[in-house]
Coordinates of C-alpha atoms in Angstrom, one line a residue:
M1 CA 0.0 0.0 0.0
F2 CA 2.8 2.5 0.8
L3 CA 6.4 3.1 -0.3
R4 CA 8.5 3.4 2.8
N5 CA 12.1 4.3 1.8
C6 CA 11.3 7.9 1.1
W7 CA 10.5 11.2 2.8
Y8 CA 7.0 12.3 3.8
V9 CA 5.8 15.4 5.5
A10 CA 5.0 14.7 9.1
A11 CA 3.9 18.2 10.2
C12 CA 4.5 21.9 9.6
D13 CA 7.6 23.1 11.5
H14 CA 5.6 25.6 13.5
E15 CA 3.2 22.9 14.8
V16 CA 5.9 21.4 17.1
G17 CA 6.6 23.9 19.9
Q18 CA 9.1 23.7 22.7
N19 CA 8.0 21.5 25.6
E20 CA 5.2 20.1 23.5
L21 CA 4.5 16.5 22.4
K22 CA 2.8 16.4 19.0
P23 CA 1.1 13.1 18.0
V24 CA 0.9 12.3 14.2
K25 CA 0.0 9.3 12.2
V26 CA 2.0 8.4 9.0
L27 CA 1.5 5.3 6.9
G28 CA -0.7 3.8 9.7
E29 CA 2.1 4.3 12.3
E30 CA 1.5 6.3 15.5
I31 CA 4.4 8.7 16.0
V32 CA 5.2 11.5 18.5
L33 CA 7.2 14.6 17.6
Y34 CA 9.0 16.8 20.0
R35 CA 11.6 19.5 20.0
K36 CA 14.8 19.1 21.9
S37 CA 16.5 21.8 23.8
D38 CA 18.7 22.6 20.8
G39 CA 15.6 23.2 18.7
I40 CA 16.0 20.0 16.6
V41 CA 12.9 17.9 16.3
A42 CA 12.9 14.2 17.2
A43 CA 10.4 11.5 16.3
L44 CA 9.6 8.3 18.3
E45 CA 7.1 5.5 18.1
D46 CA 4.1 6.8 20.1
A47 CA 3.7 3.8 22.4
C48 CA 5.5 3.0 25.6
P49 CA 6.5 -0.7 25.4
H50 CA 5.2 -1.4 28.9
R51 CA 1.4 -1.0 28.5
K52 CA 1.4 0.9 25.1
L53 CA 0.2 4.2 26.5
P54 CA 1.0 6.8 23.9
L55 CA 4.1 8.7 24.8
S56 CA 2.4 11.8 23.5
M57 CA 0.3 11.6 26.7
G58 CA 3.5 11.9 28.8
R59 CA 5.8 14.8 29.3
I60 CA 9.2 16.1 28.1
K61 CA 12.1 15.8 30.5
G62 CA 15.1 17.7 29.1
D63 CA 15.7 16.0 25.7
N64 CA 13.8 12.9 26.7
V65 CA 10.2 11.8 26.8
E66 CA 8.7 10.4 30.0
C67 CA 5.7 8.0 29.8
G68 CA 2.7 9.4 31.7
Y69 CA 1.8 6.0 33.2
H70 CA 4.8 4.6 35.0
G71 CA 7.6 7.1 34.2
L72 CA 9.6 5.0 31.7
T73 CA 11.9 7.5 29.9
F74 CA 13.2 7.4 26.4
D75 CA 15.9 9.5 24.6
C76 CA 15.7 10.7 21.0
T77 CA 17.1 7.4 19.7
G78 CA 14.3 5.5 21.3
T79 CA 16.6 4.0 24.0
C80 CA 15.0 3.7 27.5
T81 CA 17.1 5.6 30.0
R82 CA 15.0 5.1 33.1
V83 CA 12.6 2.5 34.6
P84 CA 11.5 3.7 38.0
G85 CA 12.0 1.0 40.7
A86 CA 14.0 -1.3 38.4
E87 CA 17.7 -2.1 39.1
K88 CA 18.3 -2.9 35.4
I89 CA 16.6 -1.6 32.3
P90 CA 15.2 -4.5 30.2
H91 CA 16.9 -4.7 26.8
V92 CA 13.5 -4.7 25.1
A93 CA 12.6 -1.4 26.7
Q94 CA 13.0 0.7 23.6
V95 CA 10.9 2.3 20.9
R96 CA 11.5 3.0 17.3
S97 CA 13.0 6.4 16.3
Y98 CA 12.6 8.1 13.0
S99 CA 14.8 10.4 11.0
I100 CA 13.5 13.9 10.7
A101 CA 14.7 16.8 8.5
Q102 CA 13.4 20.4 8.4
R103 CA 13.0 22.0 5.0
Y104 CA 10.6 24.6 3.5
G105 CA 8.9 25.2 6.8
L106 CA 8.0 21.5 6.9
L107 CA 9.1 18.5 9.0
W108 CA 10.0 15.5 6.8
I109 CA 10.1 12.0 8.1
W110 CA 11.8 8.9 6.7
M111 CA 9.5 5.9 7.2
G112 CA 11.8 3.1 5.9
D113 CA 15.3 1.9 6.6
A114 CA 17.0 4.6 8.7
E115 CA 20.4 3.9 7.1
K116 CA 19.0 5.0 3.7
A117 CA 17.6 8.3 5.0
D118 CA 19.4 10.9 2.9
P119 CA 18.0 14.5 3.1
A120 CA 19.3 15.2 -0.4
K121 CA 16.4 13.0 -1.6
I122 CA 13.8 15.5 -0.3
F123 CA 11.7 17.1 -3.0
E124 CA 13.6 20.0 -4.4
V125 CA 11.8 23.4 -4.6
E126 CA 13.5 25.2 -7.5
H127 CA 13.0 28.9 -6.5
W128 CA 13.0 28.6 -2.7
G129 CA 15.0 31.5 -1.2
D130 CA 15.0 33.4 -4.5
P131 CA 14.3 37.1 -3.6
A132 CA 12.6 37.6 -7.0
W133 CA 9.9 35.0 -6.1
G134 CA 7.1 35.4 -3.7
V135 CA 5.7 32.6 -1.6
N136 CA 2.5 32.1 0.2
R137 CA 3.1 29.6 2.9
G138 CA 0.3 27.1 2.7
E139 CA -1.7 25.2 5.2
S140 CA -2.7 21.6 5.7
M141 CA -5.9 19.7 5.7
T142 CA -7.0 16.1 6.2
L143 CA -9.0 14.3 3.5
D144 CA -11.1 11.3 4.2
C145 CA -9.8 9.4 1.1
N146 CA -6.9 7.2 0.1
Y147 CA -3.8 9.2 -1.0
L148 CA -4.0 7.7 -4.5
Y149 CA -7.3 9.5 -5.2
M150 CA -5.3 12.7 -4.5
T151 CA -2.5 11.7 -6.9
D152 CA -5.2 10.9 -9.5
N153 CA -6.6 14.4 -9.0
L154 CA -3.2 16.1 -9.3
L155 CA -2.5 14.3 -12.6
D156 CA -5.9 15.4 -14.0
P157 CA -5.7 19.0 -15.4
S158 CA -9.2 18.6 -16.9
H159 CA -11.0 18.5 -13.6
V160 CA -10.5 22.2 -13.1
A161 CA -13.2 22.9 -15.8
W162 CA -15.9 21.4 -13.5
V163 CA -14.6 21.5 -9.9
H164 CA -12.9 24.9 -10.0
Q165 CA -15.1 27.0 -12.3
S166 CA -14.7 30.1 -10.1
S167 CA -10.9 29.8 -9.6
F168 CA -8.5 27.6 -11.6
G169 CA -10.8 26.5 -14.4
N170 CA -13.2 27.7 -17.2
A171 CA -14.6 26.4 -20.4
A172 CA -11.2 26.5 -22.1
A173 CA -10.1 23.6 -19.9
E174 CA -12.9 21.3 -21.1
E175 CA -11.6 19.9 -24.4
A176 CA -7.9 20.6 -25.0
P177 CA -6.1 17.3 -25.4
L178 CA -3.6 16.1 -22.7
E179 CA 0.0 14.9 -23.1
T180 CA 1.5 12.4 -20.7
T181 CA 5.2 12.1 -19.9
V182 CA 6.5 9.2 -17.8
G183 CA 9.8 9.6 -16.0
E184 CA 11.9 7.6 -13.6
D185 CA 10.7 9.6 -10.6
G186 CA 7.1 10.2 -11.6
V187 CA 4.5 11.1 -14.2
T188 CA 3.6 14.5 -15.8
V189 CA 0.4 15.4 -17.5
W190 CA 0.4 18.7 -19.4
R191 CA -1.0 20.8 -22.2
W192 CA -0.9 24.2 -23.8
M193 CA -4.2 26.0 -24.4
I194 CA -3.8 28.6 -27.1
D195 CA -5.7 32.0 -27.3
V196 CA -8.1 31.3 -24.4
E197 CA -9.7 33.4 -21.7
P198 CA -7.7 33.5 -18.5
A199 CA -9.2 31.5 -15.6
P200 CA -10.7 33.7 -12.8
F201 CA -8.1 33.0 -10.2
Y202 CA -5.2 34.2 -12.4
A203 CA -6.7 37.0 -14.3
P204 CA -6.2 39.8 -11.8
Y205 CA -2.5 39.1 -11.6
L206 CA -1.6 39.0 -15.3
K207 CA 0.6 41.8 -16.6
F208 CA -1.3 41.8 -20.0
S209 CA -4.9 42.1 -21.0
G210 CA -7.0 40.0 -23.4
N211 CA -6.7 36.3 -24.1
C212 CA -3.7 34.2 -23.2
D213 CA -1.8 31.0 -23.9
R214 CA -1.9 28.8 -20.9
K215 CA 0.1 25.8 -19.9
Q216 CA -1.0 23.3 -17.3
H217 CA 1.8 21.2 -15.9
Y218 CA 0.7 18.5 -13.5
E219 CA 3.6 16.5 -12.2
V220 CA 3.5 13.9 -9.4
R221 CA 6.6 12.2 -8.1
Y222 CA 6.9 9.1 -6.0
P223 CA 5.8 8.5 -3.4
S224 CA 3.1 11.2 -3.5
H225 CA 4.5 14.7 -4.0
A226 CA 3.4 17.1 -6.7
I227 CA 4.3 20.3 -8.4
I228 CA 1.6 22.0 -10.4
K229 CA 2.9 24.8 -12.7
A230 CA 0.6 27.5 -14.1
I231 CA 2.1 29.4 -17.0
F232 CA 0.3 32.3 -18.7
V233 CA 1.6 34.4 -21.6
P234 CA -0.1 36.8 -24.1
A235 CA -2.2 35.0 -26.8
N236 CA -0.2 33.4 -29.6
T237 CA 3.2 33.8 -27.9
G238 CA 3.3 30.5 -26.1
G239 CA 3.8 26.8 -27.0
E240 CA 6.1 24.0 -26.1
G241 CA 9.8 24.8 -26.6
K242 CA 9.2 28.6 -27.0
P243 CA 11.0 31.1 -24.8
Y244 CA 8.6 32.8 -22.3
H245 CA 7.2 36.2 -23.1
E246 CA 8.6 39.0 -20.9
D247 CA 5.2 39.4 -19.2
V248 CA 4.9 35.7 -18.3
F249 CA 3.0 34.7 -15.2
L250 CA 4.5 31.7 -13.4
M251 CA 3.0 30.0 -10.3
D252 CA 4.5 26.8 -8.9
S253 CA 2.2 25.0 -6.5
Y254 CA 3.9 22.4 -4.3
N255 CA 1.6 19.7 -2.9
F256 CA 2.7 17.0 -0.5
M257 CA 0.3 14.1 0.3
T258 CA 1.1 12.1 3.4
P259 CA -1.0 8.9 3.8
V260 CA -2.4 8.8 7.4
D261 CA -3.8 5.3 6.7
E262 CA -5.6 3.6 3.9
G263 CA -8.6 5.9 4.1
H264 CA -7.2 9.2 5.1
T265 CA -4.6 11.6 3.8
K266 CA -2.9 14.7 5.2
Y267 CA -2.4 17.4 2.6
Y268 CA 0.3 20.1 2.8
W269 CA 1.0 22.8 0.3
F270 CA 2.5 26.2 -0.6
Q271 CA 2.8 28.3 -3.8
M272 CA 5.6 30.3 -5.3
R273 CA 5.1 33.1 -7.9
N274 CA 7.4 35.1 -10.1
F275 CA 6.0 38.5 -9.1
A276 CA 5.2 40.6 -6.0
P277 CA 7.8 38.8 -3.8
D278 CA 7.2 41.0 -0.8
D279 CA 3.5 41.8 -1.1
E280 CA 1.8 40.3 1.9
E281 CA -1.6 41.2 0.6
V282 CA -1.0 39.2 -2.6
S283 CA 0.1 36.3 -0.5
R284 CA -3.0 36.6 1.7
Q285 CA -5.3 36.6 -1.4
F286 CA -3.4 33.6 -2.9
A287 CA -3.7 31.7 0.3
K288 CA -7.4 32.3 0.7
S289 CA -8.3 31.5 -2.9
V290 CA -6.1 28.3 -3.0
R291 CA -7.6 27.1 0.3
G292 CA -11.1 27.6 -1.2
A293 CA -10.2 25.6 -4.3
F294 CA -8.7 22.8 -2.3
D295 CA -11.8 22.6 -0.1
E296 CA -13.7 22.0 -3.4
D297 CA -11.3 19.1 -4.1
R298 CA -11.8 17.7 -0.6
V299 CA -15.6 17.6 -1.0
V300 CA -15.2 15.7 -4.3
L301 CA -12.5 13.3 -3.2
N302 CA -14.2 12.4 0.1
A303 CA -17.3 11.5 -2.0
V304 CA -15.1 9.5 -4.5
Q305 CA -13.7 7.5 -1.6
K306 CA -17.1 6.5 -0.5
G307 CA -18.4 5.8 -4.0
M308 CA -15.5 3.6 -5.0
A309 CA -15.6 1.7 -1.7
N310 CA -19.3 1.0 -2.1
M311 CA -19.5 0.5 -5.9
R312 CA -21.7 -2.3 -7.2
T313 CA -20.5 -2.1 -10.8
P314 CA -17.0 -1.5 -12.0
N315 CA -15.8 2.1 -12.5
L316 CA -15.0 3.4 -15.9
D317 CA -11.6 4.7 -17.0
L318 CA -11.3 7.4 -19.6
K319 CA -8.6 8.7 -21.9
I320 CA -7.9 11.4 -19.4
D321 CA -7.0 8.7 -16.9
V322 CA -3.8 7.6 -18.7
G323 CA -1.5 9.7 -16.5
P324 CA -3.0 8.6 -13.1
L325 CA -3.1 5.0 -14.2
R326 CA 0.5 5.0 -15.3
Y327 CA 1.5 6.5 -12.0
R328 CA -0.4 3.9 -10.0
R329 CA 1.1 1.0 -11.9
N330 CA 4.6 2.3 -11.6
L331 CA 4.2 3.1 -7.9
A332 CA 2.8 -0.4 -7.3
K333 CA 5.9 -1.9 -8.9
L334 CA 8.2 0.2 -6.6
I335 CA 6.2 -0.9 -3.6
A336 CA 6.4 -4.6 -4.6
A337 CA 10.1 -4.4 -5.2
E338 CA 10.7 -2.8 -1.8
E339 CA 8.6 -5.5 -0.2
Q340 CA 10.6 -8.2 -2.0
Q341 CA 13.9 -6.7 -0.8
L342 CA 12.6 -6.6 2.8
A343 CA 11.5 -10.2 2.6
A344 CA 14.9 -11.3 1.2
A345 CA 16.7 -9.5 4.0
E346 CA 14.6 -11.3 6.6

């Protein structure tokens, strides 16, 4: 069901305060996050090995976590350092620890073999820290659906014509054909729409008037991270392989889906833009509008989860599903290979 030797977002960095235990669930595993005295975040299995009380119901003691039931204490490696009343600490008195990395205001967790946890493998954000680019720091939300319905959605540019008619979509997005590119690290579905009306969300921010050429670039990389690129140039100046017009509008939307379990997904996002880098009002407007659009997706995907779980007849796949289906098949192969390697090691 899940690829484990990879990085997922566990929480926003600001969600883990000093002297605070933050419980999260990732890939069906209960985990507790906490911040050590040096500011670095640690992650432990959220269950004391004695009676399985969540450690998140305990308290922080220095750089360690103390169980709230009988005081067993664990350091950031998961090693038990104290068992009150015991002369010797049992060798099995330990919990799993997880590798954590902080990047882009997010806390990334490695769910697989700790020896393979390389922060260089975290999803790269091209223009992060570039003073010419603005950023609206996103939020997060929980969806009551499997994460693969979200990757389906983010490999489906056509849905904006019906789900996001007041923001990302309009009639221009209904019929234009899609192209699908399959790479080693994921799948991209894209298209140029030539000489069309700008979609409502983007129109106020364009530097030109009239119709536009628009590119939708929907890219999802394994295990479940996406970049959605919105490109707008004056009508009849765009197209694949052409240099961008000087008035080009660029917005890169980064979307990170963390499976909570088989039926729930935690969704994190932020956007970057090639204009108004220091304009807080633009960032506020972006954040509000994007949140509204994602709430529209949430309503649809929650209902899709229920519909697919209760279907009495097989669902129908369309030509627009080529990208999502290729992604699912390739991800399934990666998961199967990972499971085979784990079985061989045992």
